[in-house]
Coordinates of C-alpha atoms in Angstrom, one line a residue:
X1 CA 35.5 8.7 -5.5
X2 CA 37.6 11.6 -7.1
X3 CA 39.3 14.3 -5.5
X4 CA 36.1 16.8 -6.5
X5 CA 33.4 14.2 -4.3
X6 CA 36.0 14.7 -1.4
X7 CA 36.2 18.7 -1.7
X8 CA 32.8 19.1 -1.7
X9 CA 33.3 17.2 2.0
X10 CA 36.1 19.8 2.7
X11 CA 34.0 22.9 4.0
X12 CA 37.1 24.2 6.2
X13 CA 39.7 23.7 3.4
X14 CA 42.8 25.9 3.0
X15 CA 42.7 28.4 0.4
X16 CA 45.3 30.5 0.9
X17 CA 48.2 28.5 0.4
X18 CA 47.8 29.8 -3.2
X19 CA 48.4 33.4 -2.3
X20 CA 51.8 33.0 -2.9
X21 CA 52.0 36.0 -5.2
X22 CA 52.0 37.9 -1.2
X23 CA 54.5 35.9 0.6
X24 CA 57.9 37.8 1.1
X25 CA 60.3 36.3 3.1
X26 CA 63.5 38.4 4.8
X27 CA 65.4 37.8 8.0
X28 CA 64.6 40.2 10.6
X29 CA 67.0 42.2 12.7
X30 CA 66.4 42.8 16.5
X31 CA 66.2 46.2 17.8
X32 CA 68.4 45.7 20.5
X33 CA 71.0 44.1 18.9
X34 CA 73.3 46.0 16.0
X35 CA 73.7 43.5 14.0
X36 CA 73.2 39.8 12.9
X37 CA 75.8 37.4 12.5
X38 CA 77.2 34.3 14.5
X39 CA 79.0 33.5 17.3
X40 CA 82.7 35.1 18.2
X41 CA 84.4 32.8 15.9
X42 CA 81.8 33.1 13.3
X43 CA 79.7 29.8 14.1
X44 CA 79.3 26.6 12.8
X45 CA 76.9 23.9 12.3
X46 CA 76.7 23.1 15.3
X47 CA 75.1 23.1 18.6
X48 CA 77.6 24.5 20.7
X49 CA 78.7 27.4 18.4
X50 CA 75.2 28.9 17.8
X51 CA 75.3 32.5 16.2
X52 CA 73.6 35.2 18.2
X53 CA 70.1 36.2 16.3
X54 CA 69.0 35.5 13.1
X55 CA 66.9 38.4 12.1
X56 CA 64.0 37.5 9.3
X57 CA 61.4 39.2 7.8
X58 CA 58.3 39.0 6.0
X59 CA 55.6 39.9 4.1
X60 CA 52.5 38.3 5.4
X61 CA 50.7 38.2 8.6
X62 CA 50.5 35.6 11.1
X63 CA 47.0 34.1 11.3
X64 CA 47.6 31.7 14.0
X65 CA 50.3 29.8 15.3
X66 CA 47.9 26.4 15.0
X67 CA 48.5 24.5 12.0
X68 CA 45.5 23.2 11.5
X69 CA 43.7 26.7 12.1
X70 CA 41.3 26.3 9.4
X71 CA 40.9 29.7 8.3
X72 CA 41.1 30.9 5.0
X73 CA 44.0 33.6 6.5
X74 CA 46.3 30.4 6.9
X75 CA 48.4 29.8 4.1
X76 CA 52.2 29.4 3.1
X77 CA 53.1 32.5 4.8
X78 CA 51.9 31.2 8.2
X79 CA 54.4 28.5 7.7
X80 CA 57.7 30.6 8.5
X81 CA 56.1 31.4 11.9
X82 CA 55.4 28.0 12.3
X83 CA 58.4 26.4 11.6
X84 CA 60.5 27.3 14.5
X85 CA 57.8 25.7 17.0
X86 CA 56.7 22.3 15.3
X87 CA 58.5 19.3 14.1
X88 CA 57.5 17.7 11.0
X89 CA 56.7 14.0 10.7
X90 CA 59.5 14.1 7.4
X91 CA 62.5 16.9 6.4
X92 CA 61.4 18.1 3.0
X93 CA 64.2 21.1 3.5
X94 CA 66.0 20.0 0.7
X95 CA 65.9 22.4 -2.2
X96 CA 66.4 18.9 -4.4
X97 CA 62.8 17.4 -3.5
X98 CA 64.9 14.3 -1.2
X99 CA 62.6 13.5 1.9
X100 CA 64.7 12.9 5.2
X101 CA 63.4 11.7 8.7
X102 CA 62.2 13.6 11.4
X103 CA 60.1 13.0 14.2
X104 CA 59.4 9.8 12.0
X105 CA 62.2 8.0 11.7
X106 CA 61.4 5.6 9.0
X107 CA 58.0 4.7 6.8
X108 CA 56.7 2.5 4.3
X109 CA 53.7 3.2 1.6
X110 CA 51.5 0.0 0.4
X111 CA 48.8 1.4 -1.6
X112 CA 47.2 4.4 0.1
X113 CA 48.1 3.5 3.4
X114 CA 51.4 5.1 4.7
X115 CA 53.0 4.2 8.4
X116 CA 55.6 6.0 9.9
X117 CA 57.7 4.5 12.7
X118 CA 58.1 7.8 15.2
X119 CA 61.2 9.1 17.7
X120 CA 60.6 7.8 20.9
X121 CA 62.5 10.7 22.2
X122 CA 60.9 13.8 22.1
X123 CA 59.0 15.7 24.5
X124 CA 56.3 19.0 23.2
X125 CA 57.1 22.5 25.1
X126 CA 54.7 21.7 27.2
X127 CA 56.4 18.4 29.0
X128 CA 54.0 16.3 27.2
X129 CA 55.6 13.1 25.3
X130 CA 55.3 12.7 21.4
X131 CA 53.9 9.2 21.0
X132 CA 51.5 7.7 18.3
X133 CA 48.3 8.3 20.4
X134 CA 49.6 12.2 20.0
X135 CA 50.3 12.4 16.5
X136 CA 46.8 10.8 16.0
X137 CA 45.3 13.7 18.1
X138 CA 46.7 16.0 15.3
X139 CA 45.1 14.2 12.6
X140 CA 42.0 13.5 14.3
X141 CA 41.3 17.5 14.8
X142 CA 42.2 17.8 10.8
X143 CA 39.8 15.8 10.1
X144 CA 37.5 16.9 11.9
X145 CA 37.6 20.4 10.4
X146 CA 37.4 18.4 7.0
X147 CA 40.8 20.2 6.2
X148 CA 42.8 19.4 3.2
X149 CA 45.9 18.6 3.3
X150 CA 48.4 21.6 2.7
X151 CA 51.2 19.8 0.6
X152 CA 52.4 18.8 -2.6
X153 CA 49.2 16.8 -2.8
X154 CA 45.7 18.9 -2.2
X155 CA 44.0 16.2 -0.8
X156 CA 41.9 15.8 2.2
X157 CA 43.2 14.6 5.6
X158 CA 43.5 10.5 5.8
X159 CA 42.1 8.2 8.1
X160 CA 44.6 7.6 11.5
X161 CA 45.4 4.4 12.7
X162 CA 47.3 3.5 15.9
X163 CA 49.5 0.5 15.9
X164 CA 51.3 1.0 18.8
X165 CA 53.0 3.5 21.2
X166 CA 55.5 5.0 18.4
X167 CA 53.7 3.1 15.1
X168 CA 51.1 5.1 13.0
X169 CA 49.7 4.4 9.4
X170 CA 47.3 6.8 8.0
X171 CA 45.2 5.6 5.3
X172 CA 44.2 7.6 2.3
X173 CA 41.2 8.0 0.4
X174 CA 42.6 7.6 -2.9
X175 CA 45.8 7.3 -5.2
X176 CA 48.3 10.4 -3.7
X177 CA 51.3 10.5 -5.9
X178 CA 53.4 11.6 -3.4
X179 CA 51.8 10.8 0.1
X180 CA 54.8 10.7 2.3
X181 CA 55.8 14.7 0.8
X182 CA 52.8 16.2 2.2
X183 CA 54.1 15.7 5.9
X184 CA 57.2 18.0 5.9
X185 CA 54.5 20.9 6.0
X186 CA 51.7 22.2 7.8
X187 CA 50.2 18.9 7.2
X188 CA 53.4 16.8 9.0
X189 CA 53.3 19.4 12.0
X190 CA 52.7 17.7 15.5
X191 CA 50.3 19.5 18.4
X192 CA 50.5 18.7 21.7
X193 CA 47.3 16.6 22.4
X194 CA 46.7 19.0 25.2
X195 CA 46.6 21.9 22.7
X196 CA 45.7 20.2 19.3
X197 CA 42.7 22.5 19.3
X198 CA 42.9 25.8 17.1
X199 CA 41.9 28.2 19.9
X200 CA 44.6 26.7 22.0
X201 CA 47.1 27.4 20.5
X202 CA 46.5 30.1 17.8
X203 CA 48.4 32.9 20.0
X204 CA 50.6 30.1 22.3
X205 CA 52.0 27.3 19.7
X206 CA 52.9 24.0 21.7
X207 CA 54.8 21.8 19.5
X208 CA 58.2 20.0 19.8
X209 CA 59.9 22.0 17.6
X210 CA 64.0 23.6 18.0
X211 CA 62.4 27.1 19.3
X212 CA 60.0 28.2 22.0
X213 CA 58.1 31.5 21.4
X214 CA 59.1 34.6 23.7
X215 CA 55.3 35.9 23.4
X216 CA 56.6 38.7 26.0
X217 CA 59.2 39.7 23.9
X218 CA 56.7 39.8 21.0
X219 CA 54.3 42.1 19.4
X220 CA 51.2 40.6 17.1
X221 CA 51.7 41.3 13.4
X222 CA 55.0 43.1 14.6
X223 CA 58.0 40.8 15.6
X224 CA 58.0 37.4 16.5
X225 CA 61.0 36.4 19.0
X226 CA 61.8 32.8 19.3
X227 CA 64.7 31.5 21.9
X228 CA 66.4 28.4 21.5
X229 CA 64.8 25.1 22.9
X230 CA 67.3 23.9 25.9
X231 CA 65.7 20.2 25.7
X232 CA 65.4 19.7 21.9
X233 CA 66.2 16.1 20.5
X234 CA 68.3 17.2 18.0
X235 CA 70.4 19.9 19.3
X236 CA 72.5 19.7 15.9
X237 CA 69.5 21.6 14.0
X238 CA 69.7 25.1 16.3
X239 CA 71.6 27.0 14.7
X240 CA 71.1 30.7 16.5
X241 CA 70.2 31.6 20.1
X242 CA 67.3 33.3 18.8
X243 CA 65.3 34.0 15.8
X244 CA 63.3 37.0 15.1
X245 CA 60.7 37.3 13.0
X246 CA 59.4 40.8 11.4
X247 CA 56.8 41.9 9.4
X248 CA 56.9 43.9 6.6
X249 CA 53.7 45.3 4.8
X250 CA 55.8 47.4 2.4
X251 CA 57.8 46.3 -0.3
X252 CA 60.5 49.4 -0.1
X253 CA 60.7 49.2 3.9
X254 CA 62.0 45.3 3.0
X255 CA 64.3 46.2 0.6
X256 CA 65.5 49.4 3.2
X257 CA 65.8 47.1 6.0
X258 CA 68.2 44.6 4.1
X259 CA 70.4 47.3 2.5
X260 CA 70.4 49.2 6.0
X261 CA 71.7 46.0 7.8
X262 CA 68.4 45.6 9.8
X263 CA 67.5 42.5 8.3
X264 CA 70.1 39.8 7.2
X265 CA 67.9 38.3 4.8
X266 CA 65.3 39.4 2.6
X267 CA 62.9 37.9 -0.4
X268 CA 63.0 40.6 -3.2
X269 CA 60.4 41.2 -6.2
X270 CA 61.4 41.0 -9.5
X271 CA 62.1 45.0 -9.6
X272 CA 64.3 45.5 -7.1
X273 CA 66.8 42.2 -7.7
X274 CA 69.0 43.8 -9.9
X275 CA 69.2 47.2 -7.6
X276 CA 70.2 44.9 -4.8
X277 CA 72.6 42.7 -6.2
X278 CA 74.3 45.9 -7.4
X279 CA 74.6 47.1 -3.6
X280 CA 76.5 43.6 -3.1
X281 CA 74.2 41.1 -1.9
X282 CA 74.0 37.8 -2.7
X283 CA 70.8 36.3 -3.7
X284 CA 70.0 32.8 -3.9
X285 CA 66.9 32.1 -7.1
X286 CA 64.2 29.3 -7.3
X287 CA 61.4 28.8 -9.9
X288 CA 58.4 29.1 -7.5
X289 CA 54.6 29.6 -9.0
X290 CA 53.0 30.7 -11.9
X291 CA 50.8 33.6 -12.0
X292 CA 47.2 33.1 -12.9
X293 CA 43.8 34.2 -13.6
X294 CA 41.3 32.3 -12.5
X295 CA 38.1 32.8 -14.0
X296 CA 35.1 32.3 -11.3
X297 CA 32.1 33.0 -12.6
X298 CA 32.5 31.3 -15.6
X299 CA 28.6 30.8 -15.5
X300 CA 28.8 34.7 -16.4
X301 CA 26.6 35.6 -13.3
X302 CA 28.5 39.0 -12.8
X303 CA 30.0 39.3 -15.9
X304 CA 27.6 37.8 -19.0
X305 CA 30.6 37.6 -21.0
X306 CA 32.6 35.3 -19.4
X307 CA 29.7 32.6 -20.5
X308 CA 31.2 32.7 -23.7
X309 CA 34.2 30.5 -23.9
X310 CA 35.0 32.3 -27.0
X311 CA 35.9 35.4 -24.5
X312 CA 37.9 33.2 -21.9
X313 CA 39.8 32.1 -24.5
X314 CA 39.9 36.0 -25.9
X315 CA 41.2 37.0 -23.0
X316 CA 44.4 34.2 -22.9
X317 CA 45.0 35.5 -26.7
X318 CA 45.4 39.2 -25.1
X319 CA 48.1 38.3 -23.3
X320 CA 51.1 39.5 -24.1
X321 CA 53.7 36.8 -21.8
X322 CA 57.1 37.8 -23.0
X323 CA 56.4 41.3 -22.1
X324 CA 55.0 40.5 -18.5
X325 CA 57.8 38.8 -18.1
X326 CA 60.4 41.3 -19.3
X327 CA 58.1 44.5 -17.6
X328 CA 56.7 42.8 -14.5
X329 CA 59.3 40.4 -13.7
X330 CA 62.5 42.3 -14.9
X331 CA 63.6 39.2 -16.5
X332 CA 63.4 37.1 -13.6
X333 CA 61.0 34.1 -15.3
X334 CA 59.4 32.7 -17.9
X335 CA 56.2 33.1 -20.0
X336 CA 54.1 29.9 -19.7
X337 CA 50.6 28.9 -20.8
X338 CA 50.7 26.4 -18.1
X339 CA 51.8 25.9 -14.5
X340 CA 55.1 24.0 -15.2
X341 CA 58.0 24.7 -16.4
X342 CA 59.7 22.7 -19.0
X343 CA 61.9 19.9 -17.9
X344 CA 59.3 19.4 -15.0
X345 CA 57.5 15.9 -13.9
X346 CA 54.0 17.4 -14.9
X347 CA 54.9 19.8 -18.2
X348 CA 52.6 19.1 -21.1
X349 CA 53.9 19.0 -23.7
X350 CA 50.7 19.5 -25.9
X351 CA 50.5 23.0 -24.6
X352 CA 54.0 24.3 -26.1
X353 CA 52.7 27.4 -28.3
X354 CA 49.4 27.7 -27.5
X355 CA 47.5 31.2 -26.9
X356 CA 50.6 32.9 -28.6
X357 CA 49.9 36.5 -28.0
X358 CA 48.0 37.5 -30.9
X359 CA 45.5 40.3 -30.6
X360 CA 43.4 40.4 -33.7
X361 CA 42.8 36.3 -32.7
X362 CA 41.3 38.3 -29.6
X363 CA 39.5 40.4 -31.6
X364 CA 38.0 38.3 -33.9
X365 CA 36.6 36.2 -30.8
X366 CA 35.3 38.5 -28.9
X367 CA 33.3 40.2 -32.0
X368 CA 32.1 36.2 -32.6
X369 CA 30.7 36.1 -29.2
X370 CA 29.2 39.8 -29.7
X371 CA 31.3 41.8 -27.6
X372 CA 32.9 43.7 -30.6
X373 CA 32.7 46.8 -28.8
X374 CA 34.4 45.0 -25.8
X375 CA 33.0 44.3 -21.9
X376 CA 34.3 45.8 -18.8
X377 CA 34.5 43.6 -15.2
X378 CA 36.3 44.7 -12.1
X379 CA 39.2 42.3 -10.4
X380 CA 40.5 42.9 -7.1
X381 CA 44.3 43.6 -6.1
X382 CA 46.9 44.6 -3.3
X383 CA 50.0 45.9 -3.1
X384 CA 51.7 42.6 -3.7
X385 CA 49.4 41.7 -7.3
X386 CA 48.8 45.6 -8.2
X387 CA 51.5 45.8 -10.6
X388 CA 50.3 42.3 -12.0
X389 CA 46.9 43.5 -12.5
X390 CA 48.1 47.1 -13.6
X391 CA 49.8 45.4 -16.7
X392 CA 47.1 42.8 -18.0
X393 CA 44.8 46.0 -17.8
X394 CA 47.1 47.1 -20.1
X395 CA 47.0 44.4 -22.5
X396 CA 43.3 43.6 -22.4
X397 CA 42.5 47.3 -22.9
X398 CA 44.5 47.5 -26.3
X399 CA 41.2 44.7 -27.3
X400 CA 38.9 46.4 -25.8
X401 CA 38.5 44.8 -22.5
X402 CA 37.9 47.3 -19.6
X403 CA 39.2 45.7 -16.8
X404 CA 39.0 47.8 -13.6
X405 CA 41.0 47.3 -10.5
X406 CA 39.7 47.7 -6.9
X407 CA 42.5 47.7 -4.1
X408 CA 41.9 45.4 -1.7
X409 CA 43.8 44.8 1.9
X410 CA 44.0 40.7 0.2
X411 CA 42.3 39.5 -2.4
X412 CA 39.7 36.4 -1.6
X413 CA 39.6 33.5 -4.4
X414 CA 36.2 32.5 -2.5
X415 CA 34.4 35.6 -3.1
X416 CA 31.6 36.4 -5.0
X417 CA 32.1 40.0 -5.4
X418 CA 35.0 39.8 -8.3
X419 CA 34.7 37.8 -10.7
X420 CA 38.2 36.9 -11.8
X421 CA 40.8 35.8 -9.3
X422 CA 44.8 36.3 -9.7
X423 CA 47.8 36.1 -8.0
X424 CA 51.4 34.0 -8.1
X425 CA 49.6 30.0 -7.5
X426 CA 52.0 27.5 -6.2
X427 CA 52.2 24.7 -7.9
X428 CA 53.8 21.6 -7.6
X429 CA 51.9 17.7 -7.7
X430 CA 50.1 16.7 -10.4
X431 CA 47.4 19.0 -12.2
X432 CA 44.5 17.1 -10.8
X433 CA 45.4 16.9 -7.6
X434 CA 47.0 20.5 -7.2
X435 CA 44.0 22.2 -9.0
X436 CA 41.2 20.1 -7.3
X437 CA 41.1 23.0 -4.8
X438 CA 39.0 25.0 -7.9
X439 CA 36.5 22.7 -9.3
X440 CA 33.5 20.8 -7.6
X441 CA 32.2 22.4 -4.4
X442 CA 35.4 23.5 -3.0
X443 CA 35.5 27.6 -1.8
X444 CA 37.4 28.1 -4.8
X445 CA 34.3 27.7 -6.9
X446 CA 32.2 30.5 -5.3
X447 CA 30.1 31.0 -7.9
X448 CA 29.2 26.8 -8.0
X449 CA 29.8 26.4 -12.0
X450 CA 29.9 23.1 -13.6
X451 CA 33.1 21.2 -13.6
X452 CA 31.8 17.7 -14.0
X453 CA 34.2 16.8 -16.9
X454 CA 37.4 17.8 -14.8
X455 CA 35.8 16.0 -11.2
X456 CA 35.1 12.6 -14.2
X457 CA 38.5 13.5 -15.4
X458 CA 39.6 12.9 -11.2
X459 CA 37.8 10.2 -10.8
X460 CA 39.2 8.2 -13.6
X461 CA 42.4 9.3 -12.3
X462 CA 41.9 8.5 -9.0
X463 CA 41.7 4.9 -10.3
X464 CA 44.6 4.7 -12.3
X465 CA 48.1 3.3 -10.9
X466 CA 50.0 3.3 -13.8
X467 CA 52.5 6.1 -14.4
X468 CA 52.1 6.6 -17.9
X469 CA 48.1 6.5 -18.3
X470 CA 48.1 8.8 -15.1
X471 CA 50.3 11.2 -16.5
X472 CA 48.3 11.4 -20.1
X473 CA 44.9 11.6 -17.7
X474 CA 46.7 14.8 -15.9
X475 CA 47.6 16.3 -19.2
X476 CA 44.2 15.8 -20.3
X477 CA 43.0 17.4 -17.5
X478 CA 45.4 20.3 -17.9
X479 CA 44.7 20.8 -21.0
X480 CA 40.7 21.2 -20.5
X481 CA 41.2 24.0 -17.8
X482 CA 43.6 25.8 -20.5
X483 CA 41.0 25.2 -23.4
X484 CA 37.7 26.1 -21.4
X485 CA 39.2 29.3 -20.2
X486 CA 39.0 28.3 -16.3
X487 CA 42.3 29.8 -15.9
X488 CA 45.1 32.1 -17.7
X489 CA 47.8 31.5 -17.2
X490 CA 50.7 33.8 -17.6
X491 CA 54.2 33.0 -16.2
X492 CA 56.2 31.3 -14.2
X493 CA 58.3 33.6 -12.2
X494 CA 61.9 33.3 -10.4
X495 CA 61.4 33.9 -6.9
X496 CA 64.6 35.7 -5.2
X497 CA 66.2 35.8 -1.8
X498 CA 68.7 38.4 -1.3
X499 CA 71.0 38.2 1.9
X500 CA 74.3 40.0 3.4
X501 CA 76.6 36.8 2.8
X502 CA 79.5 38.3 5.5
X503 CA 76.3 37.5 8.2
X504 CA 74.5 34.3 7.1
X505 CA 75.2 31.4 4.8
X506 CA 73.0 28.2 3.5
X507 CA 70.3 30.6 2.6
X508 CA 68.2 28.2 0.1
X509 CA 64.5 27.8 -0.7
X510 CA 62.6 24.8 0.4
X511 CA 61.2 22.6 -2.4
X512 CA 57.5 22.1 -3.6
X513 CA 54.5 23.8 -3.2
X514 CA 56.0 25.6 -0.3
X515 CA 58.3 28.7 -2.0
X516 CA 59.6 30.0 1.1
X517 CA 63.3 30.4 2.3
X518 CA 64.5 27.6 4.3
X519 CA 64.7 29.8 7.5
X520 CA 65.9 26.2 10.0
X521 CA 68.6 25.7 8.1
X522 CA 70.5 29.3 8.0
X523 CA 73.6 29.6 9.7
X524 CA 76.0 32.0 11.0
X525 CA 78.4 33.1 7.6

């Protein structure tokens, strides 16, 4: 059974952990306390010589503090909220990829079936103990919300399995290239049994994790406030007293905040990196996404043209890259037909030079598929994609493509009002499994077109365990999305942290699908 035939299972998957285009990451200052910073003596490492409040902000909302919520509101952004509270079953901190324990301290993979060996030492907030029969209370409620798994692999939850009190394999339902990855995310993060449902804990977050939330020193969709954890295993891995949390709508109130010394940290877009690094901030720079336009209705049920692939693959043609990348990313990138960057596990080769911006090739195809006097649709945008948007209008007008733009509060890949979908994707495992999410009958195919030569595409890799036939399958697969017109892709864009480096050092991003800064492992400068 492909990834697709399991999808189609997945009715409560999580879409927005490709709205990474909105995530924007900063540390957040107190407003009781002048400044950021460590300790007397300027902290350390380590427990005993905790700085005084790290101060973080970002861009996106808080959906609920349960990591297995379910709604389409909780994506990637959710995560830095999340992070102080839960433990992971693995560390995947590391801006190199390297998996480290956590509340498992060990594991071993035969097949599809992975088992961890947990901590027998760790208690959740609540005073409940972190045992097997817990951790499979987790993955119980995941699957029964048919969730799919949130990491480098977009695959539905597997099967649990207690062995005994601190032994727990999980068995999944086909090949995952990486299976032991996915549980340093949302996917890895442990629920008190008590609390394991969503509505327990989406305002009151019960894990094990090196923080407890301070909900009276709190205000929703505001600032978070999160004190240090006085009976935390690993007392090594608190690094601050107390982490705040703020959230900024507006992409100038970010950048004010860090240059005023509200914030200590802040993630920047692509026009305002060289302004700040001018003011004398350091910035720390990792490849993260690839921005995208999906095209839903492909069936051409609001928009006759895109039936045509002739006009799908019009529209790639119409896209001038190098100058996205040089207007709309300053610089900070690369133009890409394809998700991956050169040098990556998944890059494909075949793809290098294809859809060269070429307008008369644009031209010419649109007037075979008789739209020589050009079609207009209407995509939806916010503040965060608006620019994006603004600029392919651009492009796609100079062929005669009217593309309007409605501003939206965030843009919904699972509606059926727009036709067209885009935004900064992350992307990370292998093509089939990281753009399963759009094909079959997963949310991401709203308008329910046809994609039964990708999901046979799936299945056959699904069955294959050899490295080199799976890879040539994924390219394959690649390759059909890029030729059908399913998606345009565009660029692959640097994503930057910038951060007053006389306050806070180790500021890196995590690795994987997960392009946010690793907020855990900050420390006092």
């Amino acid at each position: 059974m492909g990834i697709s035939n399991l999808v189609r299972r997945a009715g409560g998957v999580t879409v927005a952990l490709l709205l990474a285009g909105a995530l924007v990451l900063a540390a957040c200052g107190s407003d009781d306390d002048g400044g950021g910073g460590g300790a007397d003596d300027g902290g350390t490492d380590t427990s005993t010589e905790r700085g005084d409040t790290l101060r973080f902000g970002v861009g996106s909302t808080l959906a609920s503090f349960n990591p297995n919520s379910g709604t389409t509101a909780q994506g990637v952004g959710d995560v830095t909220y999340l992070r102080p509270v839960y433990d992971t079953l693995v560390d995947t901190s590391a801006s190199d990829g390297t998996i480290e324990p956590s509340l498992a301290e060990r594991w071993e993979v035969d097949g599809r079936v992975v088992t961890f060996f947990l901590r027998d030492d760790v208690d959740f907030h609540d005073g409940s103990h972190f045992d097997s029969a817990s951790a499979k209370a987790t993955f119980d409620y995941a699957n029964e919300l048919n969730l799919q798994n949130a990491g480098p692999d977009s695959v539905p939850p597997p099967t649990p399995t207690v062995i005994d009190e601190y032994t727990i394999s999980l068995e999944f339902h086909e090949t995952v290239s990486n299976p032991v990855a996915n549980y340093g995310g949302k996917g890895g993060m442990m629920v008190s049994a008590a609390k394991v449902k969503a509505e327990a804990t989406a305002k009151s977050p019960e894990g094990s994790g090196p923080y407890l939330y301070d909900a009276g020193a709190s205000t929703e969709e505001a600032r978070y406030v999160y004190r240090v954890n006085p009976d935390y295993w690993n007392p090594d891995a608190q690094h601050w007293d107390v982490i705040e949390i703020k959230y900024f709508s507006d992409t100038s109130a970010r950048q004010n905040a860090l240059r005023s010394g509200e914030v200590d940290v802040a993630n920047l877009e692509a026009s305002s990196v060289a302004q700040t690094e001018s003011a004398g901030f350091a910035l720390e720079t990792k490849s993260a996404g690839a921005w995208s336009m999906l095209i839903k209705d492909r069936d051409g049920t609001l928009v006759p043209a895109f039936a045509d692939v002739r006009v799908r693959q019009a529209m790639a043609y119409a896209v001038d890259r190098e100058g996205f990348v040089a207007s709309i990313l300053q610089g900070y990138g690369e133009p890409s037909t394809q998700p991956y960057r050169a040098g990556t596990e998944f890059y494909d080769d075949n793809l290098e030079g294809e859809y060269e911006y070429d307008p008369e090739k644009a031209r010419e195809l649109l007037a075979e598929a008789g739209y020589a006097d050009g079609f207009s649709f209407t995509a939806d945008a916010d503040s965060m994609s608006k620019d994006a948007l603004t600029a392919i209008q651009g492009m796609y007008g100079e062929v005669g493509i009217d593309m309007k733009i409605e501003i939206v509060q965030q843009p919904d890949p699972t509606s059926v009002k727009f036709p067209v979908f885009m935004n900064n994707f992350p992307y990370s495992g292998e093509p089939a499994q990281s753009l399963a999410i759009f094909i079959g009958d997963s949310p991401l195919n709203p308008f329910d077109v046809d994609t039964s030569e990708l999901e046979g595409l799936q299945d056959e890799i699904t069955e294959t365990t050899d490295a080199e036939a799976r890879k040539a399958l994924n390219d394959e697969f690649l390759e059909t999305i890029v030729d059908q017109g399913v998606m345009i892709f565009v660029a692959t864009p640097d994503s930057t942290a910038a951060y007053d480096d006389s306050k806070v050092a180790n500021v890196a991003w995590r690795s994987g699908t997960e392009p946010t800064v690793n907020l855990l492992n900050i420390t006092a400068a």
